[in-house]
Amino acid sequence: MKSLCVLGLGYIGLPTAAMFATHGIMVQGMDVNRNIISRLQNKDIHIEEPGLKELILKAFDTGLFTVSNEVAPADAYIIAVPTPFKQNQVGEFNWKEYKLSDMGAVISATESIVPQLKKGDLVILESTSPVRTTADIVKPILEKSGLAAGIDFSLAYSPERVLPGQIIRELEENARVIGGIDRLSAEKGKELYLTFVKGEIILTDASTAEMVKLMENTYRDVNIAIANEFSRLADRFGVDVWEAISIANHHPRVKILNPGPGVGGHCISIDPWFFVESAPDLSNLLWMARQVNDSQPAFVVEIIKRALGSLQGKRICAFGLSYKANVDDIRESPAVDVVRLLQQEGALVKAFEPYKLDAQLPGITTTSTMEEALRGSDVVVILVAHRQFLNIRPRDLKHFISNQMVISTVGGFNDDEWKAAGFKFIQLGNGKSRWFSE
Ligand code: SAJ
């Protein structure tokens, strides 16, 4: 493979393009967003990810990496554009409402390849998509070129499976699935990714690869929903869910995940909907898991209300806004949902996000130091299990919190330590703290 064009320079496309360029492939990164391209041309990147800036600079230094708003002719094309939900539109099946994917970006990226497509080329879709997208949407568009998929050019689906925060390492080390519309397409895909992938490369057909990607994240969503539902049940029964989960996990075939304020990010809370929209009559469990996880921020707010009474005028210090621990990404974050719900109840919230000190969210007051957020607060609510928060010692907060109350919506804290220091420490799913405090 001599040259590659990567369409979409987001969280996946940008590091992928840079990986190929630093491994000797001539890469053109293409994005329709002019701002992204002009920032990149000035060696400035729009994505926060450990090691990414260095990788991009290295890619530019090779002389093999260029960026543009146009699709360049190449031997291979990777489509890594977003597949968001349609705004203001839902599907309905019986009494169930579900979200609908917006495949507009995949369609227009595919269309933009058509004029460049030539015999012998390879096209790979990486965007998370409903099952059968490669065969039923991408293939017919590419064939408008007059060339036939599987005969004149190769076509495959290969999902990204990297964890935000560890993208660079996981791109290289994770196992990669490549699903071809025929055997040769899968093999040509393998040849391309072997440029830098050290993990196992598994070949299959395109629809199976699409289904694998959705299954992985849906499996996780359903399992987190069980953990969240257990937190509600434990709360009702006066049981500490964290203790119960850790004991249950001693069973050799049980591995319950952690409850929390909800499921965020751009993958786990989204991907199950691709199944539901394609087969709403079959996906009852997946639909229900989405309801549980989406309503977890409201459940967390109920716990806070139970602890504080009316939230009207209460001064709350919120620790953490990102969608999960130790990352800076505040989009699609259940922590942000909790803050907004608290505000709707009349609470005065100051939020501190150590990974994004300049976080700007309309209507939410953020501070650049922990002290600023704490000053004058009645209570601390911990919304993300960031390392910094787990390391806080009770005496660090003693002089700040008028009510000496800490409410954690995440695990990892030693409540005895806080209680010994004179705090009222309330934790999601810890029904016991309710009994002990009564
Ligand atoms: N969460 C819990 N409890 C848990 C684990 C996670 O409440 O026990 C929450 C997190 O706080 C977060 C959400 O779930 O809000 C998702 O976090 P995550 O770490 O599970 O996953 P993501 O969205 O950062 O990345 C996932 C990964 N998929 C799987 O682990 C199966 C990653 O490998 C995928 O590449 C990525 O989705 C993606 O892009 O699809």
Coordinates of C-alpha atoms and ligand atoms in Angstrom, one line a residue:
M1 CA 0.0 0.0 0.0
K2 CA 1.6 3.2 -1.1
S3 CA -0.9 5.9 -0.2
L4 CA -3.9 6.3 2.1
C5 CA -6.6 8.9 2.6
V6 CA -8.2 9.0 6.0
L7 CA -11.6 10.7 6.0
G8 CA -12.6 12.3 9.3
L9 CA -9.9 13.5 11.7
G10 CA -11.6 13.0 15.0
Y11 CA -10.7 10.9 18.0
I12 CA -10.1 7.8 15.8
G13 CA -9.2 9.2 12.4
L14 CA -6.5 11.5 13.5
P15 CA -4.5 9.1 15.6
T16 CA -5.0 6.4 13.0
A17 CA -3.7 8.6 10.2
A18 CA -0.7 9.6 12.2
M19 CA 0.1 6.0 13.1
F20 CA 0.2 5.0 9.4
A21 CA 2.3 8.1 8.5
T22 CA 4.8 7.3 11.2
H23 CA 5.0 3.8 9.9
G24 CA 6.0 4.8 6.4
I25 CA 2.7 5.2 4.5
M26 CA 1.9 8.4 2.6
V27 CA -1.2 9.7 4.3
Q28 CA -3.6 12.5 3.5
G29 CA -5.9 13.3 6.4
M30 CA -9.2 14.8 5.2
D31 CA -11.8 16.6 7.2
V32 CA -14.7 18.8 6.1
N33 CA -14.2 21.0 9.1
R34 CA -12.0 23.9 8.0
N35 CA -11.1 24.9 11.5
I36 CA -9.7 21.4 12.3
I37 CA -7.6 21.5 9.1
S38 CA -6.2 25.0 9.6
R39 CA -5.3 24.2 13.3
L40 CA -3.6 21.0 12.1
Q41 CA -1.7 22.9 9.4
N42 CA -0.4 25.1 12.3
K43 CA 0.6 21.9 14.2
D44 CA -2.2 22.5 16.7
I45 CA -4.6 19.7 17.5
H46 CA -8.2 19.9 18.6
I47 CA -8.2 16.6 20.6
E48 CA -6.9 16.0 24.1
E49 CA -5.4 12.6 24.3
P50 CA -2.2 11.5 26.0
G51 CA 0.7 11.2 23.5
L52 CA -1.4 12.4 20.5
K53 CA 0.3 15.8 20.0
E54 CA 3.7 14.2 20.0
L55 CA 2.5 11.5 17.5
I56 CA 1.0 14.2 15.2
L57 CA 4.2 16.2 15.2
K58 CA 6.2 13.1 14.5
A59 CA 3.9 12.3 11.6
F60 CA 4.4 15.8 10.1
D61 CA 8.1 15.5 10.6
T62 CA 8.2 12.4 8.4
G63 CA 7.0 14.5 5.5
L64 CA 4.5 11.7 4.7
F65 CA 1.5 13.4 6.5
T66 CA -0.6 16.2 5.0
V67 CA -4.1 17.4 5.8
S68 CA -6.8 19.0 3.6
N69 CA -10.5 19.6 3.1
E70 CA -10.5 17.6 -0.1
V71 CA -10.2 13.9 -0.7
A72 CA -6.9 13.0 -2.4
P73 CA -6.6 10.1 -4.8
A74 CA -5.1 7.2 -2.9
D75 CA -4.7 3.4 -3.0
A76 CA -6.7 3.0 0.2
Y77 CA -9.4 5.0 2.0
I78 CA -10.4 4.8 5.7
I79 CA -13.7 6.4 6.7
A80 CA -13.7 7.4 10.3
V81 CA -16.5 10.0 10.5
P82 CA -19.1 10.4 13.3
T83 CA -22.4 8.5 13.4
P84 CA -24.4 10.6 15.8
F85 CA -28.2 10.5 16.6
K86 CA -30.7 12.4 14.7
Q87 CA -31.7 15.5 16.6
N88 CA -35.5 15.9 17.4
Q89 CA -36.5 12.6 15.8
V90 CA -37.1 9.3 17.5
G91 CA -38.4 5.9 16.4
E92 CA -41.3 4.2 18.1
F93 CA -42.3 0.6 18.5
N94 CA -45.3 -0.2 20.5
W95 CA -44.8 1.9 23.7
K96 CA -41.0 2.1 23.3
E97 CA -39.2 5.1 21.9
Y98 CA -35.7 4.8 20.6
K99 CA -33.0 7.0 19.0
L100 CA -32.2 7.0 15.3
S101 CA -28.7 7.1 13.9
D102 CA -27.8 9.9 11.5
M103 CA -25.6 8.2 8.8
G104 CA -25.3 11.5 6.8
A105 CA -21.5 11.8 7.4
V106 CA -20.8 8.2 6.4
I107 CA -22.9 8.7 3.2
S108 CA -21.2 12.0 2.2
A109 CA -17.7 10.7 3.0
T110 CA -18.4 7.6 0.9
E111 CA -19.8 9.8 -1.9
S112 CA -16.7 12.0 -1.9
I113 CA -14.5 8.9 -2.6
V114 CA -16.5 7.9 -5.7
P115 CA -14.8 10.3 -8.2
Q116 CA -11.3 9.1 -7.0
L117 CA -12.0 5.4 -6.9
K118 CA -10.0 3.2 -9.3
K119 CA -9.4 -0.5 -9.9
G120 CA -7.4 -2.2 -7.1
D121 CA -8.3 0.3 -4.4
L122 CA -9.4 -0.6 -0.9
V123 CA -12.1 1.2 1.1
I124 CA -12.5 0.6 4.9
L125 CA -15.3 1.9 7.1
E126 CA -14.3 2.3 10.7
S127 CA -17.3 4.4 12.0
T128 CA -19.5 2.6 14.4
S129 CA -22.6 1.8 12.3
P130 CA -25.8 -0.3 12.2
V131 CA -25.3 -3.8 11.1
R132 CA -25.3 -4.2 7.3
T133 CA -24.2 -0.5 6.6
T134 CA -21.1 -1.6 4.6
A135 CA -23.0 -4.0 2.4
D136 CA -26.3 -2.0 2.1
I137 CA -25.2 1.6 2.2
V138 CA -21.5 2.0 1.5
K139 CA -21.2 -0.6 -1.3
P140 CA -24.0 0.7 -3.5
I141 CA -22.7 4.3 -3.2
L142 CA -19.1 3.2 -4.2
E143 CA -20.5 1.2 -7.1
K144 CA -21.9 4.4 -8.6
S145 CA -18.3 4.8 -9.9
G146 CA -19.0 2.0 -12.3
L147 CA -16.6 -0.3 -10.5
A148 CA -17.8 -3.5 -8.7
A149 CA -17.0 -4.2 -5.1
G150 CA -15.2 -7.5 -4.6
I151 CA -14.2 -7.5 -8.3
D152 CA -12.7 -4.1 -9.1
F153 CA -12.1 -2.8 -5.6
S154 CA -12.0 -4.2 -2.1
L155 CA -14.3 -3.1 0.7
A156 CA -14.2 -3.9 4.4
Y157 CA -15.5 -2.9 7.9
S158 CA -13.0 -2.6 10.7
P159 CA -14.2 -1.1 14.0
E160 CA -12.0 0.9 16.3
R161 CA -12.0 -0.5 19.9
V162 CA -9.6 1.8 21.7
L163 CA -10.3 3.2 25.1
P164 CA -10.2 7.1 25.3
G165 CA -7.2 8.0 27.4
Q166 CA -5.2 5.0 26.0
I167 CA -5.9 5.4 22.3
I168 CA -2.3 5.3 21.0
R169 CA -1.2 2.2 22.9
E170 CA -4.5 0.4 22.2
L171 CA -4.5 1.2 18.5
E172 CA -1.2 -0.8 18.3
E173 CA -1.9 -3.5 20.8
N174 CA -5.6 -4.3 20.7
A175 CA -6.9 -7.2 18.6
R176 CA -8.4 -5.9 15.4
V177 CA -11.4 -7.3 13.6
I178 CA -11.6 -6.8 9.8
G179 CA -14.7 -7.8 8.0
G180 CA -14.6 -7.9 4.2
I181 CA -17.4 -8.0 1.8
D182 CA -15.3 -10.9 0.4
R183 CA -12.3 -12.8 1.6
L184 CA -9.8 -10.8 -0.5
S185 CA -11.2 -7.5 0.9
A186 CA -10.5 -8.8 4.4
E187 CA -7.0 -9.9 3.5
K188 CA -6.2 -6.6 1.9
G189 CA -7.4 -4.8 5.0
K190 CA -5.2 -7.0 7.1
E191 CA -2.2 -6.2 4.9
L192 CA -2.9 -2.5 5.5
Y193 CA -3.3 -2.6 9.3
L194 CA -0.3 -4.9 9.7
T195 CA 1.6 -1.7 9.0
F196 CA 1.4 -0.9 12.8
V197 CA -1.0 -3.3 14.5
K198 CA 0.8 -5.7 16.9
G199 CA -2.4 -7.3 18.3
E200 CA -4.1 -10.2 16.7
I201 CA -6.0 -9.5 13.4
I202 CA -9.2 -11.5 13.0
L203 CA -10.8 -11.8 9.6
T204 CA -14.5 -12.2 9.1
D205 CA -17.3 -10.8 6.9
A206 CA -18.4 -7.1 7.1
S207 CA -21.8 -7.6 8.8
T208 CA -20.2 -9.8 11.5
A209 CA -17.5 -7.2 12.2
E210 CA -20.3 -4.5 12.5
M211 CA -22.2 -6.7 14.9
V212 CA -19.1 -7.5 17.0
K213 CA -18.5 -3.8 17.6
L214 CA -22.1 -3.2 18.7
M215 CA -22.1 -6.3 20.8
E216 CA -19.0 -5.3 22.8
N217 CA -20.3 -2.0 23.9
T218 CA -23.9 -3.2 24.3
Y219 CA -22.6 -6.0 26.6
R220 CA -20.9 -3.4 28.7
D221 CA -24.0 -1.2 28.8
V222 CA -26.2 -4.0 30.0
N223 CA -23.7 -5.1 32.6
I224 CA -23.4 -1.5 34.0
A225 CA -27.2 -1.3 34.0
I226 CA -27.2 -4.4 36.3
A227 CA -24.7 -2.8 38.6
N228 CA -26.8 0.4 38.7
E229 CA -30.0 -1.5 39.3
F230 CA -28.2 -3.4 42.2
S231 CA -27.3 0.0 43.6
R232 CA -30.9 0.9 43.8
L233 CA -32.0 -2.4 45.3
A234 CA -29.2 -2.2 47.9
D235 CA -30.3 1.3 48.8
R236 CA -33.9 0.0 49.3
F237 CA -32.8 -3.0 51.4
G238 CA -30.2 -1.2 53.6
V239 CA -27.3 -3.1 52.1
D240 CA -23.9 -1.7 51.0
V241 CA -23.8 -2.5 47.2
W242 CA -20.0 -2.1 47.1
E243 CA -19.5 -4.7 49.8
A244 CA -22.1 -7.0 48.2
I245 CA -20.5 -6.7 44.7
S246 CA -17.0 -7.4 46.0
I247 CA -18.3 -10.5 47.8
A248 CA -20.3 -11.7 44.8
N249 CA -17.2 -11.2 42.6
H250 CA -15.4 -13.9 44.6
H251 CA -17.6 -16.3 42.6
P252 CA -15.4 -17.6 39.8
R253 CA -18.0 -16.9 37.1
V254 CA -19.3 -13.6 38.4
K255 CA -17.8 -10.1 37.5
I256 CA -20.2 -7.4 38.4
L257 CA -19.2 -3.9 37.2
N258 CA -19.3 -0.7 39.2
P259 CA -22.5 1.4 39.7
G260 CA -22.1 5.1 39.2
P261 CA -24.0 8.3 38.2
G262 CA -24.8 6.9 34.8
V263 CA -23.2 5.9 31.5
G264 CA -21.6 8.5 29.4
G265 CA -19.1 8.8 26.5
H266 CA -19.6 8.5 22.8
C267 CA -19.9 4.7 22.6
I268 CA -21.5 2.7 25.3
S269 CA -24.5 4.9 25.8
I270 CA -25.0 5.1 22.0
D271 CA -24.1 1.8 20.4
P272 CA -27.0 -0.2 21.8
W273 CA -29.4 2.1 20.0
F274 CA -28.0 0.9 16.6
F275 CA -29.4 -2.5 17.5
V276 CA -32.7 -1.2 18.8
E277 CA -33.4 1.0 15.8
S278 CA -32.6 -1.9 13.4
A279 CA -34.7 -4.4 15.3
P280 CA -36.9 -2.8 18.0
D281 CA -39.1 -5.9 18.2
L282 CA -36.1 -8.0 19.3
S283 CA -34.1 -5.8 21.6
N284 CA -36.1 -5.5 24.8
L285 CA -33.3 -6.1 27.2
L286 CA -31.0 -3.7 25.5
W287 CA -33.8 -1.0 25.5
M288 CA -34.4 -1.5 29.2
A289 CA -30.7 -1.3 30.0
R290 CA -30.6 2.1 28.3
Q291 CA -33.6 3.3 30.4
V292 CA -31.8 2.2 33.6
N293 CA -28.5 3.9 32.8
D294 CA -30.1 7.0 31.4
S295 CA -32.2 7.5 34.6
Q296 CA -29.3 6.9 36.9
P297 CA -28.5 10.7 37.2
A298 CA -32.0 11.2 38.4
F299 CA -31.7 8.4 41.0
V300 CA -28.4 10.0 42.2
V301 CA -30.2 13.3 42.6
E302 CA -32.9 11.6 44.7
I303 CA -30.2 10.3 47.1
I304 CA -28.8 13.8 47.4
K305 CA -32.3 15.2 48.1
R306 CA -32.8 12.5 50.7
A307 CA -29.6 13.6 52.4
L308 CA -30.2 17.4 52.2
G309 CA -33.9 17.8 52.1
S310 CA -35.0 20.5 49.7
L311 CA -32.2 21.5 47.4
Q312 CA -33.5 25.1 47.1
G313 CA -30.6 27.4 47.8
K314 CA -28.3 24.6 48.9
R315 CA -24.6 25.3 48.0
I316 CA -23.2 22.2 46.4
C317 CA -19.6 21.6 45.5
A318 CA -19.5 19.1 42.6
F319 CA -16.3 17.2 42.1
G320 CA -15.8 16.0 38.5
L321 CA -17.6 16.7 35.2
S322 CA -16.0 14.3 32.8
Y323 CA -17.8 11.2 31.6
K324 CA -15.5 8.8 33.5
A325 CA -12.5 8.7 35.8
N326 CA -9.1 10.2 34.8
V327 CA -10.1 11.6 31.4
D328 CA -10.8 15.2 30.4
D329 CA -13.8 14.6 28.1
I330 CA -16.9 16.3 29.5
R331 CA -19.2 15.6 26.6
E332 CA -22.0 13.1 27.0
S333 CA -21.2 13.1 30.7
P334 CA -23.7 11.8 33.4
A335 CA -21.8 14.1 35.9
V336 CA -23.0 17.1 33.9
D337 CA -26.5 15.7 33.8
V338 CA -26.5 15.4 37.6
V339 CA -25.3 19.0 38.0
R340 CA -28.0 20.2 35.7
L341 CA -30.7 18.3 37.6
L342 CA -29.4 19.7 40.9
Q343 CA -29.7 23.2 39.5
Q344 CA -33.2 22.5 38.3
E345 CA -34.0 21.7 41.9
G346 CA -32.7 25.1 43.0
A347 CA -29.2 24.1 44.2
L348 CA -26.3 26.5 43.7
V349 CA -23.6 24.3 42.2
K350 CA -19.9 25.1 41.8
A351 CA -18.1 22.4 39.8
F352 CA -14.4 21.5 39.7
E353 CA -13.0 19.3 36.9
P354 CA -9.3 18.8 37.5
Y355 CA -8.7 17.3 34.0
K356 CA -10.3 20.3 32.3
L357 CA -9.7 23.4 34.3
D358 CA -11.1 25.6 31.6
A359 CA -14.3 23.6 31.2
Q360 CA -17.1 25.8 29.8
L361 CA -20.6 24.6 30.0
P362 CA -23.5 27.0 29.5
G363 CA -25.2 27.7 32.9
I364 CA -22.7 25.8 35.0
T365 CA -20.2 27.6 37.2
T366 CA -16.8 25.9 37.1
T367 CA -13.7 26.8 39.1
S368 CA -10.1 26.4 38.4
T369 CA -9.1 25.2 41.9
M370 CA -10.6 22.7 44.3
E371 CA -10.5 25.3 47.1
E372 CA -12.6 27.7 45.1
A373 CA -15.3 25.1 44.5
L374 CA -15.2 24.1 48.1
R375 CA -15.3 27.6 49.6
G376 CA -18.7 28.4 51.2
S377 CA -20.3 25.0 50.2
D378 CA -22.7 23.1 52.3
V379 CA -21.8 19.7 50.9
V380 CA -19.4 18.0 48.5
V381 CA -20.9 15.7 45.9
I382 CA -18.3 13.4 44.1
L383 CA -19.4 12.7 40.6
V384 CA -16.3 11.1 39.0
A385 CA -13.8 8.7 40.6
H386 CA -10.7 10.8 39.5
R387 CA -7.5 9.8 41.2
Q388 CA -7.2 13.3 42.8
F389 CA -10.6 12.8 44.5
L390 CA -9.8 9.3 45.8
N391 CA -6.6 10.7 47.4
I392 CA -8.4 13.4 49.3
R393 CA -8.1 13.0 53.0
P394 CA -11.0 14.1 55.2
R395 CA -8.9 16.7 57.0
D396 CA -8.3 18.4 53.6
L397 CA -12.0 19.3 53.5
K398 CA -12.7 19.8 57.2
H399 CA -12.5 23.6 57.1
F400 CA -14.5 24.1 53.9
I401 CA -17.8 22.3 54.3
S402 CA -20.3 23.8 56.6
N403 CA -22.4 20.6 56.9
Q404 CA -19.4 18.2 57.1
M405 CA -21.2 16.1 54.6
V406 CA -19.8 14.3 51.5
I407 CA -21.9 12.4 49.1
S408 CA -20.2 10.1 46.6
T409 CA -21.9 8.7 43.5
V410 CA -18.9 6.5 42.8
G411 CA -17.0 3.8 44.6
G412 CA -13.4 3.7 45.9
F413 CA -13.8 5.6 49.2
N414 CA -13.3 4.3 52.7
D415 CA -16.4 5.5 54.4
D416 CA -15.2 4.5 57.9
E417 CA -12.3 6.9 57.5
W418 CA -14.6 9.8 56.7
K419 CA -17.0 8.9 59.5
A420 CA -14.1 8.7 61.9
A421 CA -13.1 12.2 60.9
G422 CA -16.6 13.4 61.8
F423 CA -18.1 13.6 58.4
K424 CA -21.4 12.4 57.3
F425 CA -20.4 10.2 54.3
I426 CA -23.1 9.0 52.0
Q427 CA -22.5 6.8 49.1
L428 CA -24.6 5.6 46.1
G429 CA -25.9 2.2 46.8
N430 CA -24.8 2.2 50.4
G431 CA -28.1 1.6 52.2
K432 CA -26.2 1.1 55.4
S433 CA -25.1 4.6 55.6
R434 CA -28.8 5.5 55.8
W435 CA -29.4 3.2 58.8
F436 CA -26.2 4.3 60.5
S437 CA -27.0 7.9 60.2
E438 CA -30.5 7.6 61.6
Ligands
SAJ1 N1 -18.9 2.9 33.7 C1 -19.7 2.6 34.8 N2 -19.3 1.4 35.5 C2 -18.3 0.6 35.1 C3 -17.6 0.9 33.9 C4 -17.9 2.1 33.3 O1 -20.6 3.3 35.2 O2 -18.1 -0.4 35.8 C5 -19.3 4.1 33.0 C6 -18.1 5.1 32.8 O3 -18.0 5.9 34.0 C7 -18.5 5.9 31.6 C8 -19.2 4.8 30.7 O4 -19.5 3.8 31.6 O5 -19.5 6.9 31.9 C9 -18.3 4.3 29.6 O6 -17.0 4.1 30.1 P1 -16.1 2.9 29.6 O7 -14.7 3.1 30.2 O8 -16.7 1.6 29.9 O9 -16.0 3.0 28.0 P2 -15.6 4.1 26.9 O10 -16.9 4.6 26.4 O11 -14.6 5.0 27.4 O12 -15.0 3.2 25.8 C10 -15.7 2.0 25.3 C11 -14.8 0.8 25.3 N3 -15.6 -0.4 25.1 C12 -15.5 -1.4 26.0 O13 -14.9 -1.4 27.0 C13 -16.4 -2.6 25.6 C14 -13.7 1.0 24.2 O14 -12.9 -0.2 24.1 C15 -14.4 1.3 22.9 O15 -13.4 1.5 21.8 C16 -15.2 2.5 23.0 O16 -16.2 2.3 24.0 C17 -15.7 2.9 21.7 O17 -15.2 3.8 21.0 O18 -16.7 2.2 21.2

